[in-house]
Each structure stands twice: as C-alpha cells, then as structure tokens.
Coordinates of C-alpha atoms and ligand atoms in Angstrom, one line a residue:
M1 CA -33.6 59.3 -36.3
A2 CA -32.2 61.6 -33.7
F3 CA -28.7 62.9 -34.1
P4 CA -26.3 64.0 -31.3
S5 CA -26.3 67.7 -30.9
P6 CA -22.9 69.1 -31.8
E7 CA -22.6 70.9 -28.5
R8 CA -23.1 67.8 -26.3
E9 CA -20.7 67.8 -23.4
Q10 CA -18.0 65.1 -22.9
W11 CA -15.9 64.0 -20.0
S12 CA -12.5 65.8 -20.1
S13 CA -10.6 62.5 -19.7
R14 CA -10.8 58.8 -18.9
L15 CA -10.0 59.6 -15.3
G16 CA -12.9 62.1 -15.2
F17 CA -15.3 59.5 -16.5
V18 CA -14.0 56.7 -14.2
L19 CA -14.3 58.9 -11.1
A20 CA -17.8 60.1 -12.0
A21 CA -19.0 56.6 -12.9
A22 CA -17.4 55.1 -9.8
G23 CA -18.9 57.9 -7.8
S24 CA -22.3 56.8 -9.2
A25 CA -21.7 53.2 -8.4
I26 CA -20.2 53.7 -5.0
G27 CA -23.0 54.8 -2.7
L28 CA -25.5 53.6 -0.1
G29 CA -25.5 50.3 -2.0
N30 CA -21.9 49.6 -1.1
I31 CA -21.7 50.9 2.5
W32 CA -25.2 50.4 3.8
R33 CA -26.9 47.7 1.6
F34 CA -23.9 45.4 0.9
P35 CA -22.8 44.8 4.5
F36 CA -26.3 44.2 5.8
K37 CA -27.1 41.8 3.0
A38 CA -23.8 40.0 3.6
G39 CA -24.5 40.0 7.3
D40 CA -28.0 38.6 6.8
N41 CA -26.8 35.9 4.5
G42 CA -24.0 34.4 6.5
G43 CA -21.0 36.5 5.5
G44 CA -18.3 34.9 3.4
A45 CA -20.4 32.7 1.1
F46 CA -22.5 35.6 0.1
V47 CA -19.5 37.7 -0.7
L48 CA -18.1 35.0 -2.9
I49 CA -21.4 34.6 -4.8
Y50 CA -21.7 38.4 -5.1
L51 CA -18.2 38.5 -6.8
A52 CA -19.2 35.7 -9.2
C53 CA -22.4 37.5 -10.2
L54 CA -20.5 40.7 -10.7
L55 CA -17.9 39.1 -12.9
L56 CA -20.1 36.8 -15.0
L57 CA -23.1 39.0 -15.4
C58 CA -23.0 42.5 -14.2
V59 CA -19.7 43.7 -15.7
P60 CA -20.6 42.3 -19.2
Y61 CA -24.0 43.9 -18.9
L62 CA -22.3 47.2 -17.9
F63 CA -20.5 47.1 -21.3
A64 CA -23.9 46.9 -23.0
E65 CA -25.2 50.0 -21.4
L66 CA -22.0 51.9 -22.0
A67 CA -22.0 50.9 -25.7
L68 CA -25.6 51.9 -26.2
G69 CA -25.0 55.3 -24.6
R70 CA -21.8 56.1 -26.5
N71 CA -23.2 54.9 -29.8
S72 CA -26.2 57.1 -29.6
K73 CA -24.8 59.9 -27.6
R74 CA -28.2 60.3 -26.0
N75 CA -30.2 59.7 -22.8
P76 CA -31.9 56.3 -22.5
V77 CA -35.1 57.3 -24.4
G78 CA -33.2 59.1 -27.1
A79 CA -30.7 56.2 -27.3
I80 CA -33.4 53.7 -28.0
R81 CA -35.1 56.0 -30.4
A82 CA -31.9 56.6 -32.3
I83 CA -31.6 52.9 -33.0
R84 CA -35.2 51.8 -33.4
G85 CA -37.0 55.0 -34.3
H86 CA -40.4 55.7 -32.7
S87 CA -41.7 52.4 -31.4
L88 CA -42.9 50.7 -28.3
W89 CA -39.3 50.3 -27.3
S90 CA -39.2 54.0 -26.4
L91 CA -41.3 53.0 -23.4
V92 CA -38.4 51.1 -22.0
G93 CA -36.3 54.2 -22.2
G94 CA -39.2 56.0 -20.5
L95 CA -39.3 53.4 -17.8
C96 CA -35.5 54.0 -17.2
V97 CA -35.8 57.7 -16.7
V98 CA -38.9 57.5 -14.5
T99 CA -37.2 54.8 -12.4
G100 CA -34.2 57.1 -12.0
L101 CA -36.3 59.9 -10.6
A102 CA -38.3 57.6 -8.4
I103 CA -35.2 55.9 -6.9
F104 CA -33.6 59.3 -6.5
S105 CA -36.6 60.5 -4.5
Y106 CA -36.2 58.0 -1.7
Y107 CA -32.4 57.6 -2.0
A108 CA -32.2 61.2 -1.0
V109 CA -34.3 60.5 2.1
V110 CA -31.8 57.9 3.4
A111 CA -28.9 60.1 2.3
G112 CA -30.4 62.8 4.4
W113 CA -30.3 60.6 7.4
A114 CA -26.6 60.0 6.8
V115 CA -26.0 63.8 6.6
G116 CA -28.0 64.2 9.8
Y117 CA -25.7 61.7 11.6
V118 CA -22.7 63.8 10.7
F119 CA -24.1 66.6 12.8
R120 CA -25.9 64.7 15.5
D121 CA -24.0 62.6 17.9
L122 CA -26.1 59.4 18.0
T123 CA -23.4 57.2 19.3
A124 CA -24.8 57.0 22.9
A125 CA -23.9 53.4 23.6
G126 CA -26.8 51.1 23.8
A127 CA -29.5 53.7 23.1
S128 CA -28.9 54.2 19.5
G129 CA -31.9 52.1 18.4
A130 CA -34.3 54.4 20.1
A131 CA -32.4 57.5 19.1
F132 CA -32.5 56.4 15.5
A133 CA -36.2 55.7 15.5
Q134 CA -36.8 59.1 17.1
F135 CA -34.6 60.9 14.6
I136 CA -36.1 59.5 11.5
A137 CA -39.6 60.1 12.8
D138 CA -39.0 63.8 13.4
P139 CA -40.1 65.8 10.3
L140 CA -38.2 68.9 11.5
W141 CA -35.0 67.0 11.0
V142 CA -35.8 64.7 8.2
V143 CA -37.5 67.0 5.7
P144 CA -34.9 69.8 5.8
L145 CA -32.1 67.2 5.4
F146 CA -33.9 65.5 2.5
G147 CA -34.6 68.9 0.9
G148 CA -31.0 70.1 1.5
F149 CA -29.6 67.0 -0.2
L150 CA -31.9 67.5 -3.2
V151 CA -30.8 71.2 -3.5
A152 CA -27.1 70.3 -3.3
T153 CA -27.5 67.5 -5.9
A154 CA -29.6 69.6 -8.3
G155 CA -27.0 72.4 -7.9
V156 CA -24.2 70.1 -9.1
V157 CA -26.3 68.7 -12.0
A158 CA -27.3 72.2 -13.1
Q159 CA -23.6 73.0 -13.5
G160 CA -23.2 70.4 -16.2
V161 CA -21.2 67.3 -17.0
R162 CA -17.7 68.7 -16.8
R163 CA -18.0 71.7 -14.5
G164 CA -20.5 70.0 -12.2
I165 CA -20.5 66.2 -12.1
E166 CA -16.9 65.5 -13.1
R167 CA -15.4 68.3 -11.0
W168 CA -17.2 67.2 -7.8
A169 CA -16.3 63.6 -8.4
K170 CA -12.7 64.5 -8.7
I171 CA -12.8 66.4 -5.4
L172 CA -14.9 63.9 -3.4
M173 CA -13.7 60.5 -4.5
P174 CA -10.2 60.9 -3.2
V175 CA -11.6 62.2 0.1
L176 CA -13.8 59.2 0.2
F177 CA -10.9 56.8 -0.2
V178 CA -8.9 58.4 2.5
L179 CA -11.8 58.3 5.0
L180 CA -12.4 54.7 4.2
C181 CA -8.8 53.7 4.8
L182 CA -8.8 55.5 8.1
I183 CA -11.9 53.8 9.3
A184 CA -11.0 50.3 8.1
F185 CA -7.6 50.7 9.8
R186 CA -9.3 51.6 13.1
A187 CA -11.7 48.6 12.8
V188 CA -9.3 45.9 12.0
T189 CA -6.9 46.9 14.8
L190 CA -9.6 46.6 17.5
P191 CA -9.0 43.8 19.9
G192 CA -11.3 40.9 18.9
A193 CA -11.6 42.0 15.3
G194 CA -10.5 38.5 14.1
A195 CA -13.9 36.9 14.5
G196 CA -15.4 39.5 12.2
L197 CA -12.8 39.0 9.6
E198 CA -13.4 35.3 9.8
F199 CA -17.2 35.6 9.4
Y200 CA -16.6 38.0 6.5
L201 CA -13.8 36.2 4.7
T202 CA -14.4 32.5 5.3
P203 CA -17.2 31.2 3.1
D204 CA -19.5 28.7 4.8
F205 CA -21.1 26.9 1.9
S206 CA -23.8 25.3 3.9
Q207 CA -25.5 28.7 3.9
V208 CA -25.8 28.9 0.2
S209 CA -29.4 29.0 -1.1
G210 CA -31.2 30.0 -4.3
L211 CA -32.6 33.1 -2.7
M212 CA -29.1 34.1 -1.6
V213 CA -27.9 33.9 -5.2
V214 CA -30.8 36.1 -6.3
E215 CA -30.1 38.6 -3.5
A216 CA -26.5 38.7 -4.5
L217 CA -27.3 39.3 -8.1
G218 CA -29.8 42.1 -7.3
Q219 CA -27.2 43.7 -5.0
A220 CA -24.6 43.5 -7.7
F221 CA -26.9 45.3 -10.2
F222 CA -27.8 48.0 -7.7
S223 CA -24.2 48.5 -6.7
L224 CA -23.0 49.0 -10.2
S225 CA -25.9 51.5 -11.0
L226 CA -27.2 49.2 -13.7
G227 CA -30.6 48.7 -15.1
M228 CA -32.0 52.2 -15.4
G229 CA -29.7 53.9 -17.9
T230 CA -27.3 55.6 -15.6
M231 CA -24.5 54.0 -17.5
I232 CA -26.2 54.7 -20.8
T233 CA -26.2 58.4 -19.9
Y234 CA -22.7 58.5 -18.5
G235 CA -21.5 56.5 -21.5
S236 CA -23.1 59.0 -23.8
Y237 CA -20.6 61.6 -22.6
L238 CA -17.6 59.4 -23.6
P239 CA -15.6 60.2 -26.7
D240 CA -15.4 57.7 -29.6
D241 CA -11.8 56.9 -29.0
E242 CA -12.3 55.7 -25.5
N243 CA -12.0 52.0 -24.8
L244 CA -15.3 51.1 -23.2
V245 CA -14.1 47.8 -21.9
V246 CA -11.1 49.2 -20.0
A247 CA -13.0 52.3 -18.7
G248 CA -15.9 50.2 -17.6
S249 CA -13.7 47.6 -15.9
Y250 CA -12.0 50.4 -13.8
V251 CA -15.4 51.4 -12.6
A252 CA -16.3 47.9 -11.6
V253 CA -13.0 47.3 -9.9
F254 CA -13.4 50.5 -7.8
D255 CA -17.0 49.8 -6.9
T256 CA -16.1 46.2 -5.8
L257 CA -13.0 47.3 -3.8
I258 CA -15.1 49.8 -1.9
A259 CA -17.9 47.4 -1.2
L260 CA -15.3 44.8 0.1
M261 CA -13.6 47.4 2.2
A262 CA -16.9 48.5 3.6
G263 CA -17.3 45.0 4.9
L264 CA -13.8 45.1 6.2
M265 CA -14.6 48.1 8.3
I266 CA -17.9 47.0 9.5
F267 CA -17.7 43.3 10.5
P268 CA -14.5 43.5 12.6
A269 CA -16.0 46.4 14.5
V270 CA -19.4 44.6 14.9
F271 CA -17.8 41.4 16.2
A272 CA -15.2 43.2 18.4
M273 CA -18.0 45.0 20.2
G274 CA -20.1 41.8 20.5
Q275 CA -23.0 42.9 18.2
N276 CA -25.1 40.9 15.8
P277 CA -24.1 41.1 12.1
A278 CA -27.5 40.0 10.9
E279 CA -29.4 43.1 12.0
G280 CA -30.7 44.0 8.5
P281 CA -31.1 47.6 7.3
S282 CA -30.5 49.0 10.7
L283 CA -26.9 47.6 10.7
V284 CA -25.3 50.9 9.7
F285 CA -27.6 53.3 11.5
V286 CA -28.2 51.5 14.7
V287 CA -25.6 48.8 15.3
L288 CA -22.6 50.9 14.1
P289 CA -23.3 53.8 16.4
D290 CA -23.4 51.4 19.3
V291 CA -20.1 50.1 18.1
F292 CA -18.6 53.5 17.7
G293 CA -20.0 54.5 21.2
A294 CA -18.1 51.6 22.7
M295 CA -14.8 52.0 21.0
P296 CA -11.8 54.3 21.7
L297 CA -12.0 57.4 19.5
G298 CA -15.5 56.3 18.6
S299 CA -17.3 59.5 18.2
F300 CA -14.7 60.9 15.9
V301 CA -14.6 57.7 13.8
G302 CA -18.4 57.8 13.8
T303 CA -18.5 61.3 12.4
L304 CA -16.0 60.3 9.8
F305 CA -18.0 57.3 8.9
F306 CA -21.2 59.2 8.3
L307 CA -19.4 61.9 6.4
F308 CA -18.1 59.1 4.2
L309 CA -21.6 57.7 3.8
A310 CA -23.0 61.1 2.9
I311 CA -20.4 61.8 0.3
A312 CA -20.8 58.4 -1.3
A313 CA -24.5 58.9 -1.5
F314 CA -24.1 62.4 -2.9
T315 CA -22.1 61.3 -6.0
S316 CA -24.7 58.5 -6.6
G317 CA -27.6 60.9 -6.1
I318 CA -26.1 63.1 -8.8
S319 CA -26.1 60.2 -11.3
L320 CA -29.7 59.3 -10.5
L321 CA -30.9 62.8 -11.1
E322 CA -28.7 63.2 -14.2
V323 CA -30.6 60.5 -16.1
F324 CA -33.8 62.4 -15.9
V325 CA -32.1 65.7 -16.5
S326 CA -30.3 64.5 -19.6
Y327 CA -33.6 63.3 -20.9
L328 CA -35.1 66.7 -20.5
V329 CA -32.1 68.5 -22.0
D330 CA -32.0 66.2 -25.0
E331 CA -35.7 65.9 -25.7
T332 CA -37.1 69.3 -24.7
A333 CA -36.2 72.9 -25.2
W334 CA -35.4 73.3 -21.5
S335 CA -32.0 74.5 -20.4
R336 CA -29.9 72.3 -18.2
R337 CA -30.5 74.6 -15.3
T338 CA -34.2 74.6 -15.6
A339 CA -34.2 70.9 -16.1
A340 CA -32.1 70.2 -13.0
W341 CA -34.1 72.4 -10.7
G342 CA -37.4 71.2 -12.1
A343 CA -36.5 67.6 -11.8
G344 CA -35.2 68.2 -8.2
G345 CA -38.5 69.9 -7.4
V346 CA -40.5 66.9 -8.7
A347 CA -38.3 64.5 -6.7
F348 CA -39.0 66.5 -3.6
V349 CA -42.8 66.2 -4.1
I350 CA -42.7 62.5 -4.8
G351 CA -40.1 61.8 -2.1
L352 CA -42.0 63.6 0.7
P353 CA -44.3 60.6 1.5
S354 CA -41.1 58.4 1.9
A355 CA -39.5 61.0 4.1
L356 CA -42.6 61.2 6.3
S357 CA -43.1 57.4 6.4
Q358 CA -40.7 56.6 9.3
G359 CA -43.0 57.6 12.0
A360 CA -43.9 61.2 11.3
V361 CA -47.2 60.3 9.6
P362 CA -48.6 57.0 10.9
A363 CA -50.8 56.3 7.8
L364 CA -47.6 56.3 5.7
S365 CA -45.6 54.1 8.1
D366 CA -48.0 51.2 8.0
L367 CA -49.7 50.7 4.7
S368 CA -51.9 47.8 5.9
W369 CA -54.9 49.9 5.1
L370 CA -53.8 49.9 1.5
V371 CA -52.1 46.6 0.8
G372 CA -53.7 44.5 3.5
D373 CA -51.7 42.2 5.7
R374 CA -48.8 40.4 4.1
L375 CA -48.5 36.7 4.5
L376 CA -45.0 37.1 5.9
G377 CA -43.7 39.9 8.0
P378 CA -45.2 43.2 9.0
A379 CA -47.1 45.6 6.7
P380 CA -44.6 47.8 4.9
G381 CA -44.4 51.6 5.0
V382 CA -44.2 53.9 1.9
L383 CA -40.4 53.8 1.9
D384 CA -40.3 50.0 1.8
V385 CA -42.9 49.8 -0.9
V386 CA -41.3 52.4 -3.1
D387 CA -37.9 50.8 -2.7
F388 CA -39.3 47.4 -3.6
L389 CA -41.3 48.6 -6.6
W390 CA -38.6 50.9 -8.1
G391 CA -35.4 49.8 -6.6
S392 CA -36.0 46.1 -7.2
V393 CA -38.8 45.4 -9.6
A394 CA -38.6 48.3 -12.1
L395 CA -34.8 48.2 -12.0
V396 CA -34.6 44.5 -12.8
L397 CA -37.4 44.7 -15.4
S398 CA -35.7 47.5 -17.3
A399 CA -32.4 45.7 -17.1
A400 CA -33.9 42.6 -18.7
L401 CA -35.6 44.7 -21.4
L402 CA -32.5 46.6 -22.1
S403 CA -30.5 43.5 -22.6
V404 CA -33.1 42.1 -25.0
F405 CA -33.0 45.4 -26.8
V406 CA -29.2 45.4 -27.1
G407 CA -29.0 41.7 -28.0
W408 CA -31.8 41.5 -30.4
V409 CA -33.2 44.8 -31.6
W410 CA -30.0 46.9 -31.9
D411 CA -28.2 43.6 -32.5
A412 CA -25.4 42.1 -30.5
D413 CA -23.0 42.4 -33.4
D414 CA -23.5 46.2 -33.7
A415 CA -23.0 46.5 -29.9
L416 CA -19.9 44.5 -30.2
D417 CA -18.6 46.8 -32.9
E418 CA -19.2 49.7 -30.6
L419 CA -17.3 48.0 -27.9
R420 CA -14.4 47.5 -30.2
T421 CA -14.4 51.1 -31.3
G422 CA -11.5 52.9 -29.7
D423 CA -9.4 49.9 -29.2
G424 CA -9.4 46.8 -31.5
H425 CA -8.2 44.5 -28.8
A426 CA -10.9 45.4 -26.3
M427 CA -12.9 42.3 -27.0
G428 CA -10.8 39.6 -28.4
R429 CA -11.7 36.7 -30.7
W430 CA -12.8 34.5 -27.9
V431 CA -14.4 37.0 -25.5
G432 CA -16.5 38.7 -28.2
P433 CA -18.6 35.7 -29.1
V434 CA -19.1 34.7 -25.5
W435 CA -20.3 38.2 -24.7
R436 CA -22.6 38.2 -27.7
A437 CA -24.2 34.9 -26.6
A438 CA -24.5 36.1 -23.1
I439 CA -26.3 39.3 -23.9
K440 CA -28.7 37.6 -26.2
Y441 CA -29.7 34.6 -24.2
A442 CA -28.2 34.2 -20.7
F443 CA -28.8 37.7 -19.4
P444 CA -32.4 38.1 -20.2
A445 CA -33.1 34.6 -18.8
M446 CA -31.2 35.2 -15.6
I447 CA -32.5 38.7 -15.0
L448 CA -36.1 37.5 -15.5
T449 CA -35.5 34.7 -12.9
V450 CA -34.5 37.4 -10.5
L451 CA -37.6 39.4 -11.3
V452 CA -39.9 36.4 -10.6
V453 CA -38.2 35.5 -7.3
D454 CA -38.3 39.2 -6.3
L455 CA -42.0 39.4 -7.0
L456 CA -42.8 36.2 -5.2
Y457 CA -40.7 37.2 -2.3
G458 CA -41.9 40.8 -2.1
V459 CA -45.6 40.0 -2.3
L460 CA -45.6 37.1 0.1
Ligands
LIG501 N1 -25.1 52.3 -7.2 C1 -25.5 53.3 -6.2 C2 -25.2 52.7 -4.9 O1 -24.6 51.7 -4.8 C3 -26.9 53.7 -6.4 C4 -27.3 54.1 -7.8 C5 -27.0 55.2 -8.5 C6 -28.1 53.3 -8.6 N2 -27.5 55.1 -9.7 C7 -28.2 53.9 -9.8 C8 -28.7 52.0 -8.5 C9 -28.9 53.4 -10.9 C10 -29.4 51.5 -9.5 C11 -29.5 52.1 -10.7 O2 -25.7 53.2 -3.9

C-alpha cells in the first residue's frame, strides 16, 4: 500500500484548481476539434447531442476520476496501486501515463502550428490553403516551434503545482476569456453572420446518426481531458475538504462555455464570408485565415485568434505532461525538475516523426508502405495514425477500464463516499444511487461501444 507523501503539493484554493483544470480541458479540442466536428456533422444537432453526452456521461465520469485521485493522492499508477496493491490493474495506470505522453507529443506539434500562426501572417485571402501546406511541411519552422512549445511546457511543469501550473493558469485563463469575447463580438457583428448562427444553433434532426452520437461522445471525452488520468492527477492535488462535485462541475461548465463560444465565433464568420463549414481539420488553419483575410480588421483579429489558440493549447499541454511527471515524481527518486525535463525530452523524440509527417519527410506523410491501402480514404500519415491510436483508441480504452475499476474493483460505494467527503450534500439521496449504477454498468457499456465503432471506422 502506498501512502501519500507528506510533502505532496496542493492547489492553493478552489479557484486555483478550477482554473488549472479548466485550462487543461480548454484547448485545441474546444477551438479546433469541436467546431470542425460540428461543421462536419451538420451543426446544431451535433451540438445538442454533444451537450447530452457531456451531461449524462462525461460529467459523472469526471467525478469518478477526481474521486480516485483525491482519495489516493497519487498519479494514475499509484492511485490504482493504493487501492488494489500490485496487480494487473496497475497496467491500466501505466496505459494512462503512457497515453498522456504520447498525446502530448503530437498535441505539441499542432500547438506549434498555432504559435507559428501568431507570428506569420497567413491570412492572404484565398491562398491560405497552399500557405498552410507549405508552412507545416517546412521543418525549419515546424521543428523549432514544436521544440519551443515543449520547452515552455516543461518549464512550467518543472516549477511545480502551485508555482508553475496554478500560477500560469491564473494568468492565462482570464486573458483567454477576454480574447474570446473580442473575437466572438467581431464575428457575430459581421454582415451575413445570421446564416452561421442558424446553422450552429438550429438543430436539424434529420442529420442525426449513430456515428454522430459516437463522434459527439468521443469529442466530449477529449474536451474534458478524460480517460487518461489527467483528472486523477489534478484531483490528487485537491484537499480533503474540497467538494469534488462542485469543483468538477465548474470545470465542466467553463469547458462547455468555451466550446460553445468557439462555435459562436467561427460559424458566423465562416458563413458571412461564404465559406464551407464542413472543411474538416483544416477549418481553423485554412478556412479561418481566408475569413480573416476578407474581413475588416482581419489580420489583427487573426493574430488574436491564434494567440488565443496557442494559450489554450499551452495550459492543456501542461496537464498532459504533468500526468507523466507526477508518475515519475511519485514512483521514482527523480526530482520534479529532472522528471519534467526528462519527460519533455522523450516527448520531443517520439513527437518528431509526427512533426515531420506533414510533407517534410514523404515516407512519414503517407504510410501506405506500412499499413497498406485503406478501404476508405487516403493512406494516413504518422500524425493521423498516432492521433487515432492514442487520442481515440487508447483514450477510450483506458476510460472504459478506469470506470470498471472505480465501479467494481475500488467499489462504487467507496467512490461515492469520497465524493461526499467535504460536503455531505454533494450527492444527494437520489443522485448517488443513479451515479453508482451508471459507473458500474452504463459507462463501461457505452464507452466500449464507442471503442468498437472507433476501431471499425478507423480501420476501414
Ligand atoms: N482537453 C484538451 C483539449 O480540449 C486536451 C487534453 C488535455 C486531453 N489533457 C487531456 C485530452 C487528457 C484527453 C485526455 O484540447
């Protein structure tokens, strides 16, 4: 049985935790992934289903991760070991920390692009598709940006929970919010913005499909930073008198607000400028620069937007790296500094193929020599494969295993006790039993369904 070390750091206040955890949740997922998924899936109906998944599944699951972390005061591996001792379940914790580092390695690549867009004016109207392709294929831009992002992230994580993660979240999250309000205001006041608002806010239920539900659920998991122990780790720095349900709910509300507002800034602008909302992953990097290029004050708004994206990605990157670092700090004799720089260095090495996979090295851009031709669609590059394997499959798999662990191995009743610690009213007489049943039966079943659909969809 592992015991929490007496000197384990804690957040200084509820606000500190909420900002750090919201900083983790709010990232590329909200501003890049959510709008393009909504755009691909017909707008309003997707948004509504996303909200339902969030409320019914993701938020209750978030409580489970927070409870596990706070109860054990450990990283994901240590948390599982504290409850179950040395067993095969430790491997689930291992899967979490490895997934964290793997996602971090390519997340930093995309974040580096966002940073690059702050400095390079790519808003040349009409030409941004080619400019983007050229930019991400140029190793002299992409590798230093990727490396720089890693160094900045590792620097913050090395400073520790309070002095690093929490302090930076407190500085950056308000900046983020102000930027978002400015951009959304500019977007909704464009002439012709109404069509975008309608697309985004009016659900068209004829568009609903099974795959769309699965996509919405996966997106909700990714957006709330669930499935690989980020919230176990951040929960482990919470004091015992904190109300997990209230603190967790704040995080979910902020994350959702920002995702919804990201849609509010993107769709009106895209429609006002006569662009296509269903452009997929290039929506933010290609379509938006065109939009900015064609609108009054565009290049200023464009710079603000990518600054916004870079900041959001930064606080999320911090949380991805922190999971692996907390593992090293808890389970080895390494100091936090050594662990942060060491993990950052490993992320650089494993992320390099992703960074070079967008045209810099042709063998990495097109993996047909390795995976053969897929039945549907073009052969993927390293970045696509890594994102699929770690960002979808591994993430969903560990989420399913974690919810089985909390529901059956740790036991849902003990988890419920932990949730009630700090505030007896947190989970009332009715909500408690529903949560208990959900974590034992409904979540594993639903998450596994997502996994199967993901695999079928990804392999075909
Ligand atoms: N939630 C972040 C985003 O929306 C990304 C992220 C950070 C994440 N930590 C995570 C995703 C853990 C999944 C799991 O961009």
